Amino acid sequence: MAQDAVIRLSTVSVVEALAASLRDRVLDGQLAPGTTFAETEIAAEYGVSRPTARSAVTALVHEGLLRRDANKPACVPQLTRADVDDLFLVRTPLETHVVRILVERGTVPVAEAERAITDLDRLGTEAPHSTFVESDLRFHQSLVEAVGSPRLSRLYRDIKGEMHLCMVQTRHTLGRERIVTEHGGVLEALRAGEAEEAVSRMRAHLDGACSSLQRIFGDDGN
């Protein structure tokens, strides 16, 4: 019984490690849209079993970082204007509600949010684009996690990967200075207990990000 449990735990850890490696490659922009993830090739490259490779790929499909059609291998998706619209359809009301809840409950994660802002501000110009994006999104995730809702956190994690992928594929962000300033403005309103101002600033920040990405993709949906 104990030996079986150890074997299962070992398998899980291998799947998680493989998924993490594949995730990093996708989010670092190492793999172009359309790149396929054949389970046999992954198994051979990493020296793991095919079921392990399949489980890792399936995890990334669930995160929205890969897409898989029937009878076809999973591949890195090419996100579109429609994907941007849909992501912010979920993200904007979610995050504006989050800041309102934090003020109402008095649970603003000041230290975590300040650390995320500082880390972003200190990133060197040579930092990989994916590192910049991760630092940007970490501020937002710190607010979501502070609500203390497992379901809300899970929902945000589900769209965070796609947001990261979208920003990496377009090589586009609002720019460090603007993001740092706007993040700081949201946190300032949160610390002051001004719920409506915090909501307004978060909405303006997300609307700016959405509009910027929409311009990159253009009005034709691609």
Tab-separated table of C-alpha atoms in Angstrom:
chain	number	residue	atom	x	y	z
A	1	MET	CA	0.000	0.000	0.000
A	2	ALA	CA	2.718	2.481	1.019
A	3	GLN	CA	4.860	1.524	-1.974
A	4	ASP	CA	1.920	2.082	-4.342
A	5	ALA	CA	1.375	5.513	-2.793
A	6	VAL	CA	5.047	6.426	-3.308
A	7	ILE	CA	4.840	5.356	-6.955
A	8	ARG	CA	1.716	7.487	-7.496
A	9	LEU	CA	3.326	10.502	-5.826
A	10	SER	CA	6.474	10.060	-7.895
A	11	THR	CA	4.402	9.930	-11.091
A	12	VAL	CA	2.493	13.060	-10.131
A	13	SER	CA	5.712	14.962	-9.440
A	14	VAL	CA	7.124	13.961	-12.850
A	15	VAL	CA	3.938	15.101	-14.592
A	16	GLU	CA	4.018	18.424	-12.743
A	17	ALA	CA	7.700	18.962	-13.531
A	18	LEU	CA	7.138	18.162	-17.205
A	19	ALA	CA	4.085	20.437	-17.362
A	20	ALA	CA	6.119	23.228	-15.759
A	21	SER	CA	8.900	22.847	-18.329
A	22	LEU	CA	6.472	22.858	-21.254
A	23	ARG	CA	4.589	25.802	-19.748
A	24	ASP	CA	7.792	27.822	-19.463
A	25	ARG	CA	8.641	27.135	-23.100
A	26	VAL	CA	5.219	28.297	-24.260
A	27	LEU	CA	5.155	31.410	-22.081
A	28	ASP	CA	8.742	32.343	-22.927
A	29	GLY	CA	7.712	32.532	-26.574
A	30	GLN	CA	10.178	29.756	-27.490
A	31	LEU	CA	7.436	27.928	-29.368
A	32	ALA	CA	5.653	29.705	-32.203
A	33	PRO	CA	1.865	29.546	-32.612
A	34	GLY	CA	0.978	26.346	-34.438
A	35	THR	CA	3.830	24.340	-32.891
A	36	THR	CA	2.500	20.852	-32.182
A	37	PHE	CA	3.013	18.848	-29.000
A	38	ALA	CA	3.078	15.220	-30.109
A	39	GLU	CA	3.065	12.998	-27.047
A	40	THR	CA	5.557	10.545	-28.560
A	41	GLU	CA	8.043	13.341	-29.316
A	42	ILE	CA	7.713	14.839	-25.835
A	43	ALA	CA	8.141	11.418	-24.241
A	44	ALA	CA	11.321	10.814	-26.257
A	45	GLU	CA	12.743	14.302	-25.670
A	46	TYR	CA	12.242	14.212	-21.900
A	47	GLY	CA	12.760	10.487	-21.370
A	48	VAL	CA	9.320	9.909	-19.830
A	49	SER	CA	6.473	7.533	-20.587
A	50	ARG	CA	3.816	8.456	-23.115
A	51	PRO	CA	1.037	8.525	-20.453
A	52	THR	CA	3.152	11.011	-18.468
A	53	ALA	CA	3.588	13.172	-21.565
A	54	ARG	CA	-0.154	12.969	-22.252
A	55	SER	CA	-1.015	14.058	-18.699
A	56	ALA	CA	1.343	17.048	-18.890
A	57	VAL	CA	-0.063	18.147	-22.249
A	58	THR	CA	-3.618	17.759	-20.963
A	59	ALA	CA	-2.784	20.034	-18.018
A	60	LEU	CA	-1.674	22.787	-20.410
A	61	VAL	CA	-4.777	22.291	-22.546
A	62	HIS	CA	-6.901	22.891	-19.438
A	63	GLU	CA	-4.916	26.084	-18.757
A	64	GLY	CA	-5.645	27.378	-22.256
A	65	LEU	CA	-1.949	27.366	-23.172
A	66	LEU	CA	-2.451	24.578	-25.713
A	67	ARG	CA	-5.419	23.635	-27.863
A	68	ARG	CA	-6.310	20.166	-29.055
A	69	ASP	CA	-8.865	19.178	-31.662
A	70	ALA	CA	-10.243	15.661	-32.051
A	71	ASN	CA	-7.723	13.205	-33.488
A	72	LYS	CA	-5.022	15.869	-33.687
A	73	PRO	CA	-2.009	16.627	-31.466
A	74	ALA	CA	-2.176	19.623	-29.159
A	75	CYS	CA	-0.629	22.833	-30.449
A	76	VAL	CA	0.258	26.339	-29.316
A	77	PRO	CA	-2.759	28.501	-30.211
A	78	GLN	CA	-2.596	31.721	-32.176
A	79	LEU	CA	-4.696	34.020	-30.043
A	80	THR	CA	-6.943	36.513	-31.820
A	81	ARG	CA	-8.881	39.732	-31.261
A	82	ALA	CA	-11.857	37.573	-30.273
A	83	ASP	CA	-9.715	35.917	-27.572
A	84	VAL	CA	-8.708	39.343	-26.211
A	85	ASP	CA	-12.345	40.457	-26.095
A	86	ASP	CA	-13.396	37.275	-24.317
A	87	LEU	CA	-10.530	37.350	-21.804
A	88	PHE	CA	-11.325	40.891	-20.713
A	89	LEU	CA	-15.052	40.112	-20.669
A	90	VAL	CA	-14.145	37.858	-17.737
A	91	ARG	CA	-11.137	39.682	-16.332
A	92	THR	CA	-12.473	43.233	-15.970
A	93	PRO	CA	-15.607	42.512	-13.905
A	94	LEU	CA	-13.674	39.945	-11.859
A	95	GLU	CA	-10.828	42.277	-10.890
A	96	THR	CA	-12.986	45.338	-10.292
A	97	HIS	CA	-15.146	43.254	-7.956
A	98	VAL	CA	-11.997	41.995	-6.227
A	99	VAL	CA	-10.796	45.488	-5.282
A	100	ARG	CA	-14.237	46.363	-3.914
A	101	ILE	CA	-14.252	43.234	-1.741
A	102	LEU	CA	-10.751	43.971	-0.426
A	103	VAL	CA	-11.801	47.433	0.748
A	104	GLU	CA	-15.034	46.168	2.288
A	105	ARG	CA	-13.227	43.421	4.198
A	106	GLY	CA	-10.127	45.430	5.025
A	107	THR	CA	-7.878	42.710	3.614
A	108	VAL	CA	-5.736	44.665	1.169
A	109	PRO	CA	-2.441	42.737	0.669
A	110	VAL	CA	-0.276	45.841	0.958
A	111	ALA	CA	3.088	44.083	1.364
A	112	GLU	CA	2.556	41.622	-1.490
A	113	ALA	CA	1.197	44.271	-3.851
A	114	GLU	CA	3.996	46.710	-3.046
A	115	ARG	CA	6.586	43.983	-3.600
A	116	ALA	CA	5.109	43.183	-7.019
A	117	ILE	CA	5.206	46.868	-8.003
A	118	THR	CA	8.785	47.261	-6.772
A	119	ASP	CA	9.969	44.111	-8.540
A	120	LEU	CA	8.445	45.305	-11.812
A	121	ASP	CA	9.981	48.756	-11.425
A	122	ARG	CA	13.437	47.262	-10.829
A	123	LEU	CA	13.443	44.908	-13.823
A	124	GLY	CA	16.319	45.635	-16.140
A	125	THR	CA	15.782	46.362	-19.808
A	126	GLU	CA	17.505	43.070	-20.619
A	127	ALA	CA	14.879	41.033	-18.747
A	128	PRO	CA	12.992	38.553	-20.950
A	129	HIS	CA	9.588	39.774	-22.073
A	130	SER	CA	7.901	36.846	-20.317
A	131	THR	CA	9.529	37.900	-17.022
A	132	PHE	CA	8.143	41.404	-17.478
A	133	VAL	CA	4.652	40.033	-18.136
A	134	GLU	CA	4.838	37.716	-15.121
A	135	SER	CA	5.825	40.618	-12.866
A	136	ASP	CA	2.936	42.675	-14.211
A	137	LEU	CA	0.372	39.924	-13.636
A	138	ARG	CA	1.748	39.119	-10.164
A	139	PHE	CA	0.339	42.394	-8.836
A	140	HIS	CA	-3.124	41.454	-10.034
A	141	GLN	CA	-2.866	37.914	-8.715
A	142	SER	CA	-1.831	39.172	-5.266
A	143	LEU	CA	-5.129	41.056	-5.037
A	144	VAL	CA	-7.167	38.071	-6.186
A	145	GLU	CA	-5.448	35.682	-3.752
A	146	ALA	CA	-6.077	38.107	-0.862
A	147	VAL	CA	-9.837	37.592	-1.214
A	148	GLY	CA	-9.326	34.092	0.148
A	149	SER	CA	-11.716	32.350	-2.234
A	150	PRO	CA	-10.327	29.086	-3.661
A	151	ARG	CA	-12.810	29.159	-6.541
A	152	LEU	CA	-12.049	32.770	-7.423
A	153	SER	CA	-8.315	32.073	-7.320
A	154	ARG	CA	-8.779	29.010	-9.524
A	155	LEU	CA	-10.830	31.009	-12.030
A	156	TYR	CA	-8.149	33.703	-12.190
A	157	ARG	CA	-5.377	31.155	-12.679
A	158	ASP	CA	-7.375	29.714	-15.575
A	159	ILE	CA	-7.292	33.011	-17.475
A	160	LYS	CA	-3.889	34.226	-16.274
A	161	GLY	CA	-2.014	31.808	-18.509
A	162	GLU	CA	-3.921	32.944	-21.581
A	163	MET	CA	-3.357	36.597	-20.671
A	164	HIS	CA	0.364	35.928	-20.369
A	165	LEU	CA	0.404	34.069	-23.679
A	166	CYS	CA	-1.498	36.872	-25.405
A	167	MET	CA	0.950	39.513	-24.202
A	168	VAL	CA	3.960	37.395	-25.174
A	169	GLN	CA	2.616	36.658	-28.650
A	170	THR	CA	2.010	40.334	-29.344
A	171	ARG	CA	5.239	41.379	-27.580
A	172	HIS	CA	3.132	44.173	-26.212
A	173	THR	CA	2.490	45.749	-22.845
A	174	LEU	CA	1.496	49.214	-21.708
A	175	GLY	CA	5.103	49.978	-20.795
A	176	ARG	CA	6.768	49.635	-17.414
A	177	GLU	CA	6.421	53.232	-16.248
A	178	ARG	CA	2.725	53.388	-17.029
A	179	ILE	CA	2.000	49.996	-15.464
A	180	VAL	CA	3.963	50.825	-12.296
A	181	THR	CA	2.141	54.161	-12.004
A	182	GLU	CA	-1.299	52.656	-12.544
A	183	HIS	CA	-0.669	49.742	-10.195
A	184	GLY	CA	0.512	52.243	-7.594
A	185	GLY	CA	-2.641	54.301	-8.101
A	186	VAL	CA	-4.878	51.290	-7.524
A	187	LEU	CA	-2.959	50.335	-4.382
A	188	GLU	CA	-3.111	53.925	-3.111
A	189	ALA	CA	-6.917	53.927	-3.369
A	190	LEU	CA	-7.095	50.516	-1.712
A	191	ARG	CA	-4.945	51.623	1.230
A	192	ALA	CA	-7.117	54.722	1.655
A	193	GLY	CA	-10.236	52.542	1.798
A	194	GLU	CA	-11.742	54.289	-1.228
A	195	ALA	CA	-13.628	51.479	-2.908
A	196	GLU	CA	-15.180	53.454	-5.764
A	197	GLU	CA	-11.870	55.111	-6.618
A	198	ALA	CA	-10.078	51.757	-6.533
A	199	VAL	CA	-12.707	50.264	-8.844
A	200	SER	CA	-12.448	53.247	-11.189
A	201	ARG	CA	-8.657	53.060	-11.361
A	202	MET	CA	-8.613	49.304	-11.889
A	203	ARG	CA	-11.235	49.555	-14.627
A	204	ALA	CA	-9.288	52.323	-16.386
A	205	HIS	CA	-6.090	50.267	-16.152
A	206	LEU	CA	-7.700	47.133	-17.601
A	207	ASP	CA	-9.606	49.061	-20.269
A	208	GLY	CA	-6.299	50.593	-21.367
A	209	ALA	CA	-4.640	47.182	-21.547
A	210	CYS	CA	-7.570	45.713	-23.477
A	211	SER	CA	-7.714	48.579	-25.967
A	212	SER	CA	-3.972	48.389	-26.514
A	213	LEU	CA	-4.100	44.669	-27.300
A	214	GLN	CA	-7.137	45.149	-29.533
A	215	ARG	CA	-5.227	47.684	-31.611
A	216	ILE	CA	-2.382	45.206	-32.077
A	217	PHE	CA	-4.762	42.537	-33.388
A	218	GLY	CA	-6.732	45.039	-35.456
A	219	ASP	CA	-10.437	45.155	-36.129
A	220	ASP	CA	-10.614	42.087	-38.344
A	221	GLY	CA	-10.592	39.600	-35.461
A	222	ASN	CA	-7.061	38.325	-36.176
